[in-house]
Coordinates of C-alpha atoms and ligand atoms in Angstrom, one line a residue:
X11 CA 4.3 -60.1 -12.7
X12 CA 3.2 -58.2 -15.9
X13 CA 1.9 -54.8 -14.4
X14 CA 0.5 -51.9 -16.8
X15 CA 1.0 -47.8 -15.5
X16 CA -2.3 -46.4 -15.2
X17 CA -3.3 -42.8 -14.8
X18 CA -0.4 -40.3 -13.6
X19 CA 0.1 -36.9 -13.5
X20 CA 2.6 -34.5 -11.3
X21 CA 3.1 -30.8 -11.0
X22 CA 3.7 -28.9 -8.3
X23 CA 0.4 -28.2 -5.5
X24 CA -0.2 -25.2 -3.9
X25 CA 2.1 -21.9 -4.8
X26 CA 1.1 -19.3 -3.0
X27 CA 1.3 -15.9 -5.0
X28 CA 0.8 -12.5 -3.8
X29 CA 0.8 -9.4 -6.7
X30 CA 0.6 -6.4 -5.4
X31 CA -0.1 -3.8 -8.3
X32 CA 0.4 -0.7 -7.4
X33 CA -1.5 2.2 -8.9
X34 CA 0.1 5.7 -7.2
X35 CA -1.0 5.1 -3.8
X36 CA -3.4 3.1 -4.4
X37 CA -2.5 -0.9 -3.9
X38 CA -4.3 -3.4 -5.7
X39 CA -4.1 -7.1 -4.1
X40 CA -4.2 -10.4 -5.8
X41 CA -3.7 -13.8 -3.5
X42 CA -4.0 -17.2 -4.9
X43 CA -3.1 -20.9 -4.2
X44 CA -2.6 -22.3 -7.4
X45 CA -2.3 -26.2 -8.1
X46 CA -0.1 -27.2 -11.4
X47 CA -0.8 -30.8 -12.8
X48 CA 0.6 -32.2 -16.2
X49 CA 0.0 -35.5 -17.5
X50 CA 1.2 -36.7 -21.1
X51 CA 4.1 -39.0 -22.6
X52 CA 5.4 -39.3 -19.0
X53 CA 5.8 -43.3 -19.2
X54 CA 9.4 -43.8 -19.1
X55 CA 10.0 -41.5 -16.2
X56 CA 8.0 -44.3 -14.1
X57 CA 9.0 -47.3 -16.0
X58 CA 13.0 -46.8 -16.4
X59 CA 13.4 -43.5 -14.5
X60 CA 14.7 -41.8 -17.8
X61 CA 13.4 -37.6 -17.2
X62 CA 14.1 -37.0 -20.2
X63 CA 10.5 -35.8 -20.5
X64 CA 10.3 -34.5 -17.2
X65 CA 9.8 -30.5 -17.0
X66 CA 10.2 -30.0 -13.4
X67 CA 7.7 -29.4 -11.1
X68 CA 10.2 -26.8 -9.3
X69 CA 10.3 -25.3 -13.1
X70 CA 5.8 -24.8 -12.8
X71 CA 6.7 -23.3 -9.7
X72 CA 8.7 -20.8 -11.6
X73 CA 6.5 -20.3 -14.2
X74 CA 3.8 -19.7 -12.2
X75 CA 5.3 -16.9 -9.9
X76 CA 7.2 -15.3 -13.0
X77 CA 3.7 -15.2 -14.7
X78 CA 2.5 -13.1 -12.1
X79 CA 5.1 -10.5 -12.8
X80 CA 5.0 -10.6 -16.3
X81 CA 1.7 -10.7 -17.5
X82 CA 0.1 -10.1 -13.7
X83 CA -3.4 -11.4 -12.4
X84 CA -6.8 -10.1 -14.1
X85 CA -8.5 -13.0 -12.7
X86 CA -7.9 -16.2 -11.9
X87 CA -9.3 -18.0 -14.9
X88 CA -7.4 -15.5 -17.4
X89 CA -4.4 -16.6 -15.2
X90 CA -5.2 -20.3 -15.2
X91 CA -5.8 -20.5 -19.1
X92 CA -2.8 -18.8 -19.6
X93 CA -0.7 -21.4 -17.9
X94 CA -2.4 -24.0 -18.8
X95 CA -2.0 -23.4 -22.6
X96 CA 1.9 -22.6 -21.9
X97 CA 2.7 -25.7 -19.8
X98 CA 0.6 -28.0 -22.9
X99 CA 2.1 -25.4 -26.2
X100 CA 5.7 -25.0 -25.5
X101 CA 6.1 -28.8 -24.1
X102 CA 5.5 -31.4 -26.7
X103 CA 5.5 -34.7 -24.5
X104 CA 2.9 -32.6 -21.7
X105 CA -1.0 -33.1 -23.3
X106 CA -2.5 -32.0 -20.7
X107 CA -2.5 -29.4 -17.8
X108 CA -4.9 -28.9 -15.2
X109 CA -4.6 -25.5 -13.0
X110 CA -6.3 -25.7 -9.5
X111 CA -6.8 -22.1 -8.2
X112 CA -8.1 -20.9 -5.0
X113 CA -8.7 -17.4 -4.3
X114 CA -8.7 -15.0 -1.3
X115 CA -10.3 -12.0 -1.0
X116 CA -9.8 -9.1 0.7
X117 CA -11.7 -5.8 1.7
X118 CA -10.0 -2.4 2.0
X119 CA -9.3 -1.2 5.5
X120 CA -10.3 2.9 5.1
X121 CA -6.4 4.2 5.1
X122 CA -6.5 8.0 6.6
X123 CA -4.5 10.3 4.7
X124 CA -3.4 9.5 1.3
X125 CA -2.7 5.8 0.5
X126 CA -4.7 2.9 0.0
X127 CA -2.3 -0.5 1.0
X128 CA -4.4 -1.7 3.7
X129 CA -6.8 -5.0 3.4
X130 CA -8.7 -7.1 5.8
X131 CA -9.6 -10.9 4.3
X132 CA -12.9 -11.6 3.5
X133 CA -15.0 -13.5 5.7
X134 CA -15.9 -13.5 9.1
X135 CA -13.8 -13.6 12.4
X136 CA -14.1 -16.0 15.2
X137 CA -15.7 -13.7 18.0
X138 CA -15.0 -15.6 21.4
X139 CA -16.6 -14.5 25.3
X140 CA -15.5 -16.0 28.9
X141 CA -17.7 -15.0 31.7
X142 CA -16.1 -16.4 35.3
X143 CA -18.5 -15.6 38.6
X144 CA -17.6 -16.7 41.7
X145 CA -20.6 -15.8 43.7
X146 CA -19.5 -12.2 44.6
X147 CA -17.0 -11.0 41.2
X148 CA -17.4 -11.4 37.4
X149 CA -15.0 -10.9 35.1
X150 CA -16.0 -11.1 32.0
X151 CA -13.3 -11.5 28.8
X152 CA -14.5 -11.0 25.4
X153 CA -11.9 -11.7 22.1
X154 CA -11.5 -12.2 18.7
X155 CA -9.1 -14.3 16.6
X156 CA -8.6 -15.1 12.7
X157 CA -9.0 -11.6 11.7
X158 CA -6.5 -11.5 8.7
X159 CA -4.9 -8.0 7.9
X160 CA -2.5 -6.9 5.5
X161 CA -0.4 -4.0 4.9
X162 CA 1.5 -3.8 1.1
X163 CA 3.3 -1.0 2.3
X164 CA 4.3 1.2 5.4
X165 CA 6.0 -1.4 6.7
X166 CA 10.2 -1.7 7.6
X167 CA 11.9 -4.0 9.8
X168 CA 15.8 -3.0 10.4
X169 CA 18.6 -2.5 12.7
X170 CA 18.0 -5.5 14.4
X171 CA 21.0 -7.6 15.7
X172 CA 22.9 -9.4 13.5
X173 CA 25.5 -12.6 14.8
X174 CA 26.6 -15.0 12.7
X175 CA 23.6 -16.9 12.0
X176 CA 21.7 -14.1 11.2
X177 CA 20.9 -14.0 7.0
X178 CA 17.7 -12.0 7.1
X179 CA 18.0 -8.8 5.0
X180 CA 17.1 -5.7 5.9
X181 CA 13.6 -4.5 4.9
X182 CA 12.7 -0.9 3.8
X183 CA 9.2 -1.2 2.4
X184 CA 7.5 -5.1 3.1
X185 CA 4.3 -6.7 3.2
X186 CA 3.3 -6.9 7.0
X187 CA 0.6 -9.4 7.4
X188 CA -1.1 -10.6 10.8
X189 CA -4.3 -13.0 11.9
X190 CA -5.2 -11.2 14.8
X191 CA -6.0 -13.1 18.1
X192 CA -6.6 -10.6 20.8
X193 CA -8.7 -11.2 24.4
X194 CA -9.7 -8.0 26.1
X195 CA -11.1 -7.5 30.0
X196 CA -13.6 -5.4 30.7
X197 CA -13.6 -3.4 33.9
X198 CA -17.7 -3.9 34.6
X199 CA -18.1 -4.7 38.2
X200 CA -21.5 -6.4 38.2
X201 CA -23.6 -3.8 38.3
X202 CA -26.3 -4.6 36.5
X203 CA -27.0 -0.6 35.3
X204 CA -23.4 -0.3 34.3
X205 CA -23.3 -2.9 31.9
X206 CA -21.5 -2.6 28.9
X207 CA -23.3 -2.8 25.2
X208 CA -21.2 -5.8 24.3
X209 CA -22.0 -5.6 20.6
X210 CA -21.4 -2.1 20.6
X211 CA -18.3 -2.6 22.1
X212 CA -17.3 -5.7 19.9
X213 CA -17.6 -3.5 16.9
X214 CA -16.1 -0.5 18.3
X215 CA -13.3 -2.6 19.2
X216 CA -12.7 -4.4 16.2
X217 CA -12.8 -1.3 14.5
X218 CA -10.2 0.4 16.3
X219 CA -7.9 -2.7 16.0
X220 CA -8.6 -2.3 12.1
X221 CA -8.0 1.3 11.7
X222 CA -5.0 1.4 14.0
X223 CA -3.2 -1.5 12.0
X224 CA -3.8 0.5 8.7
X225 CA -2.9 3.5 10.1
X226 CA 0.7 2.7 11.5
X227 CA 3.6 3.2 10.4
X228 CA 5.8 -0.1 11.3
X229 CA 9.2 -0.8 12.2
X230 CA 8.3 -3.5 13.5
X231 CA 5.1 -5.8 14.2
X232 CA 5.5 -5.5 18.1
X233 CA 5.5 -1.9 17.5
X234 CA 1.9 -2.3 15.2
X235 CA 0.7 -4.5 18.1
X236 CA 1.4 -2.1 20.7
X237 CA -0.3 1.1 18.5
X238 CA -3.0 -1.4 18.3
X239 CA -3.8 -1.8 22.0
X240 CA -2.5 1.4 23.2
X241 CA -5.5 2.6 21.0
X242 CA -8.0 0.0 22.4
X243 CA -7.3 1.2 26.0
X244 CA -6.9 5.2 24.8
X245 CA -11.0 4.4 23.4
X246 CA -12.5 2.1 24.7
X247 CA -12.9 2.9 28.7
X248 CA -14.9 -0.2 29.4
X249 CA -11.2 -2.3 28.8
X250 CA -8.2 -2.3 31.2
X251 CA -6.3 -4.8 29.6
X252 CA -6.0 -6.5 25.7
X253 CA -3.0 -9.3 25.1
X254 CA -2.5 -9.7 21.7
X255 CA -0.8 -13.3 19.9
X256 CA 0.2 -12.0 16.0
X257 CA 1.5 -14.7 13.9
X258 CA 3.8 -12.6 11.4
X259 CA 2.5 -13.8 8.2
X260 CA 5.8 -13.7 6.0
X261 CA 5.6 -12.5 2.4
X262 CA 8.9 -12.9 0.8
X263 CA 10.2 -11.3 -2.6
X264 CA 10.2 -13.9 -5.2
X265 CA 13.8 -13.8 -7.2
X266 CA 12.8 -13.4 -10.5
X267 CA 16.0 -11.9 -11.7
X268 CA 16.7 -16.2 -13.4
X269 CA 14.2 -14.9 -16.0
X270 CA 15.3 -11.4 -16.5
X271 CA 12.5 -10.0 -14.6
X272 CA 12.5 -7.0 -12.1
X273 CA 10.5 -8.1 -8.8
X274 CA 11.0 -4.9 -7.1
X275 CA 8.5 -3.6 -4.2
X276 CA 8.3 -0.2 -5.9
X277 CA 6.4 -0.5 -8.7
X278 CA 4.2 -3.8 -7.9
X279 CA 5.6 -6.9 -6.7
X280 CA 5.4 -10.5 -6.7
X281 CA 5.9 -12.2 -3.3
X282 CA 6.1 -16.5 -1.9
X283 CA 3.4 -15.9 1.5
X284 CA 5.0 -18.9 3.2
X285 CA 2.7 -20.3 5.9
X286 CA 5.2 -21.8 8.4
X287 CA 7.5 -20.6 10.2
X288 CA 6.1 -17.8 11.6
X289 CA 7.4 -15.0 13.5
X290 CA 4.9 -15.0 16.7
X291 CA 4.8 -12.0 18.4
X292 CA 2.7 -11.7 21.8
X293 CA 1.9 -9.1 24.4
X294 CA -0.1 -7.3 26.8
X295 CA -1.1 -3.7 27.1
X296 CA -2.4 -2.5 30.2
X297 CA -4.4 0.9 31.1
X298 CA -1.8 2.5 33.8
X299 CA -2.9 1.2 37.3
X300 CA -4.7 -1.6 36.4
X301 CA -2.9 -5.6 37.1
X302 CA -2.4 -8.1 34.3
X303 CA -4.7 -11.1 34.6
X304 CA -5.0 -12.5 31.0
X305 CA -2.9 -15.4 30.5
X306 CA 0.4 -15.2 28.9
X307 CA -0.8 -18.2 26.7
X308 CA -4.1 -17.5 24.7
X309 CA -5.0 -21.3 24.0
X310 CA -5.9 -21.2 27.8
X311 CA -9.0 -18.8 27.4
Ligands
LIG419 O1 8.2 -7.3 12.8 C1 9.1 -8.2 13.0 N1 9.5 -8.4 14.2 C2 10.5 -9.3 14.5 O2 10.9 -9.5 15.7 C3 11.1 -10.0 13.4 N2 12.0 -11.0 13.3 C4 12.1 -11.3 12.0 O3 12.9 -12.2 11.5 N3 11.3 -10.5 11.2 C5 10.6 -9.7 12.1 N4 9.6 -8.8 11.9

């Protein structure tokens, strides 16, 4: 049966680059999803499987994280053009290349003391409530989750255990990112003239889980989620108890050394933010006295 190849194209979807350019203490971030998609002379590949035309997509990948470091990020149009003219230039059978970017934003956290390398995403959280009443008690459970935070620096994970599956290197200065889901209990009894201002306690909170994530130190992201709800309970007297479920959103060094590029964390760096795995890190912190009654597993509230 006499078939003709329509349309085709192939690249390599969704690279997710991180720069972090770094301007004394001051951190610049840059987070895209970019989307590479070459069509041209690419018949045979399909037809008699020759690749002799084939750049790999794995080789767009490259380019695209290696571009980050070598020419960085103004925007993500300059960086689109610019791969879109290389990939069609410098590759005679490739006619055509269509780049696909999504961007993320992010806001600065205020960093106390010197150093700016802290950054909330853009957009709002999910702000969640569960009021139980049984006739005579209330207890009432207010939360947030999809809060995105990010720290480019100020963050060290080592001296951990090592047997013999263990390959993870040990990290002196990394990217620690989190979406925060955290449910917190409030102590009010019922009395109606005791009642909390629960929007002034939303935003109190949040705040405090903001500035105590920017403001810790981290040698680990159990020890940035306990800072975080030591704070909450130190502040905020209206709270007894806050349990915490951090996804550790892993931002690894892309090797660039292939293409005689320095990736070091340093002086800027370009990193892979790999959605899954994920590191999940979950617990509670309790004000002294006071019993644990938020469950273990947060998709139950
Ligand atoms: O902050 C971290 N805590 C861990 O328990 C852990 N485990 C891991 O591989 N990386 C990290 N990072």
């Amino acid at each position: 049966m006499p078939t003709i190849l329509g349309q085709n194209q192939y690249g390599k979807a969704e690279n997710r680059v991180v720069k972090i350019t770094r301007d004394g203490a001051t951190h610049h971030i840059k987070d895209l999803n970019v989307s590479v998609s070459l069509s041209g002379d690419m018949d045979e590949v399909h037809l008699s499987g020759s690749n002799a035309n084939v750049l790999p997509t794995d080789t767009t990948k490259n380019t695209v994280y290696a571009f980050a470091k070598e020419y960085g990020i103004e925007s993500a149009e300059q960086f689109g053009i610019h791969l879109a003219r290389h990939f069609v230039t410098s590759q005679e059978p490739i006619h055509r290349a269509r780049i696909r970017i999504e961007e993320y934003a992010w806001e600065r956290i205020a960093n106390s003391g010197e150093g700016e390398h802290s950054f909330v995403r853009k957009g709002q959280e999910t702000r969640l409530a569960q009021i139980t009443f049984d006739g005579s008690s209330w207890e009432v459970v207010s939360g947030l989750k999809d809060l995105t935070v990010l720290n480019s620096t100020d963050s060290e994970f080592w001296g951990f255990v090592k047997d013999r599956y263990t390959t993870l290197p040990e990290a002196h200065d990394r990217i620690l990112a989190t979406d925060i889901s955290a449910r917190w209990r409030f102590n009010w009894s019922g009395d109606e003239g005791e009642m909390p201002d629960w929007d002034a306690s939303y935003e109190q909170t949040r705040r405090h889980l903001l500035e105590a994530f920017a403001e810790t130190y981290s040698l680990s992201l159990q020890q940035t989620l306990h800072a975080m709800g030591a704070r909450i309970i130190e502040h905020r007297g209206e709270i007894d108890e806050i349990r915490f479920s951090l996804p550790n959103k892993h931002h690894f060094l892309v090797d660039l050394a292939p293409f005689a590029l320095k990736n070091d964390t340093a002086d800027g760096a370009v990193y892979f933010a790999a959605d899954r795995p994920y590191g999940l890190i979950e617990a509670t912190v309790l004000r002294d006295g006071r019993e644990a009654r938020i469950p273990a597993d947060l998709t139950n509230l």
